[in-house]
């Protein structure tokens, strides 16, 4: 194996993997944002109810 090959191959591999990850994360975040924006109001309402219940429960446990 040449010294040049061993130094260039990992670099191209890392670049390819990071490019794939970037595309994957972009697809993931774009689809997640759409569903997240739809349900964020519901999450806030549920979170408020659960947090008040949780505070009562945690006081009982403590």
XYZ file of N, CA and C in Angstrom:
186
model
N 0.841 -1.208 0.000
C 0.000 0.000 0.000
C 0.871 1.251 0.000
N 0.517 2.226 -0.810
C 1.290 3.452 -0.847
C 0.904 4.350 0.314
N 1.830 5.236 0.700
C 1.544 6.181 1.789
C 0.484 7.187 1.340
N 0.535 7.538 0.048
C -0.427 8.516 -0.466
C -1.854 7.963 -0.407
N -2.025 6.684 -0.737
C -3.355 6.069 -0.730
C -3.945 6.059 0.677
N -3.132 5.667 1.647
C -3.647 5.554 3.012
C -4.037 6.921 3.582
N -3.435 7.981 3.088
C -3.763 9.315 3.603
C -4.971 9.922 2.892
N -5.167 9.556 1.610
C -6.262 10.168 0.854
C -7.565 9.388 0.998
N -7.500 8.077 1.148
C -8.719 7.273 1.218
C -9.596 7.612 2.426
N -9.048 7.686 3.636
C -9.910 8.028 4.771
C -10.551 9.407 4.610
N -9.834 10.327 4.011
C -10.361 11.682 3.850
C -11.577 11.666 2.920
N -11.472 10.979 1.783
C -12.602 10.913 0.855
C -13.763 10.150 1.490
N -13.443 9.144 2.289
C -14.490 8.380 2.975
C -15.244 9.277 3.956
N -14.505 10.063 4.724
C -15.121 10.969 5.691
C -15.980 12.008 4.971
N -15.486 12.527 3.875
C -16.248 13.516 3.112
C -17.540 12.898 2.589
N -17.453 11.672 2.067
C -18.647 11.005 1.542
C -19.652 10.748 2.660
N -19.176 10.274 3.805
C -20.065 9.970 4.923
C -20.712 11.250 5.453
N -19.930 12.308 5.589
C -20.485 13.565 6.103
C -21.511 14.143 5.128
N -21.265 13.956 3.826
C -22.228 14.428 2.825
C -23.535 13.645 2.941
N -23.424 12.317 3.094
C -24.608 11.483 3.271
C -25.351 11.890 4.539
N -24.634 12.098 5.622
C -25.254 12.494 6.884
C -25.956 13.829 6.745
N -25.324 14.752 6.026
C -25.914 16.078 5.838
C -27.242 15.969 5.091
N -27.259 15.168 4.019
C -28.497 14.971 3.264
C -29.559 14.301 4.137
N -29.138 13.288 4.878
C -30.073 12.550 5.723
C -30.653 13.455 6.809
N -29.796 14.243 7.433
C -30.257 15.145 8.485
C -31.182 16.206 7.910
N -30.889 16.665 6.693
C -31.747 17.676 6.054
C -33.135 17.099 5.802
N -33.189 15.873 5.272
C -34.487 15.226 5.044
C -35.205 15.001 6.363
N -34.464 14.553 7.354
C -35.051 14.245 8.651
C -35.622 15.502 9.294
N -34.834 16.582 9.298
C -35.275 17.800 9.968
C -36.424 18.465 9.218
N -36.395 18.423 7.880
C -37.461 19.071 7.110
C -38.791 18.366 7.335
N -38.780 17.039 7.388
C -40.021 16.303 7.638
C -40.432 16.407 9.102
N -39.444 16.437 9.998
C -39.747 16.537 11.421
C -40.296 17.912 11.762
N -39.752 18.959 11.122
C -40.237 20.312 11.390
C -41.692 20.467 10.990
N -42.075 19.878 9.868
C -43.459 19.995 9.404
C -44.421 19.383 10.414
N -44.101 18.186 10.886
C -44.982 17.530 11.847
C -44.864 18.191 13.224
N -43.673 18.712 13.542
C -43.463 19.336 14.843
C -44.246 20.634 14.946
N -44.252 21.420 13.876
C -44.991 22.684 13.892
C -46.492 22.433 14.014
N -46.965 21.311 13.463
C -48.387 20.995 13.566
C -48.769 20.633 14.992
N -47.901 19.918 15.678
C -48.255 19.373 16.989
C -47.714 20.188 18.155
N -47.041 21.307 17.867
C -46.408 22.056 18.964
C -47.455 22.680 19.886
N -48.586 23.091 19.325
C -49.646 23.655 20.157
C -50.232 22.577 21.067
N -50.470 21.393 20.515
C -50.975 20.283 21.318
C -49.979 19.922 22.415
N -48.704 19.892 22.056
C -47.679 19.555 23.037
C -47.663 20.568 24.169
N -47.860 21.832 23.861
C -47.883 22.861 24.909
C -49.068 22.643 25.843
N -50.238 22.387 25.271
C -51.420 22.168 26.101
C -51.251 20.935 26.985
N -50.808 19.836 26.381
C -50.601 18.602 27.144
C -49.496 18.814 28.183
N -48.447 19.522 27.787
C -47.335 19.762 28.704
C -47.766 20.563 29.916
N -48.632 21.550 29.720
C -49.109 22.343 30.851
C -49.912 21.476 31.810
N -50.786 20.648 31.267
C -51.588 19.776 32.124
C -50.701 18.785 32.864
N -49.756 18.177 32.132
C -48.891 17.172 32.748
C -47.962 17.798 33.776
N -47.482 19.006 33.512
C -46.542 19.625 34.449
C -47.237 19.943 35.766
N -48.500 20.378 35.724
C -49.217 20.660 36.962
C -49.463 19.357 37.723
N -49.810 18.288 36.986
C -49.993 16.988 37.630
C -48.675 16.477 38.187
N -47.607 16.665 37.415
C -46.295 16.152 37.822
C -45.811 16.852 39.086
N -46.069 18.147 39.180
C -45.657 18.880 40.376
C -46.387 18.341 41.600
N -47.680 18.050 41.455
C -48.434 17.478 42.569
C -47.891 16.095 42.933
N -47.629 15.264 41.904
C -47.129 13.916 42.151
C -45.736 13.952 42.776
N -44.866 14.824 42.261
C -43.499 14.865 42.765
C -43.481 15.341 44.214
N -44.375 16.228 44.571
C -44.455 16.668 45.966
C -44.876 15.498 46.851
N -45.782 14.668 46.329
C -46.203 13.489 47.087
C -45.057 12.509 47.256
N -44.247 12.311 46.185
C -43.113 11.391 46.267
C -42.035 11.932 47.192
N -41.781 13.215 47.116
C -40.757 13.805 47.966
C -41.282 13.867 49.395
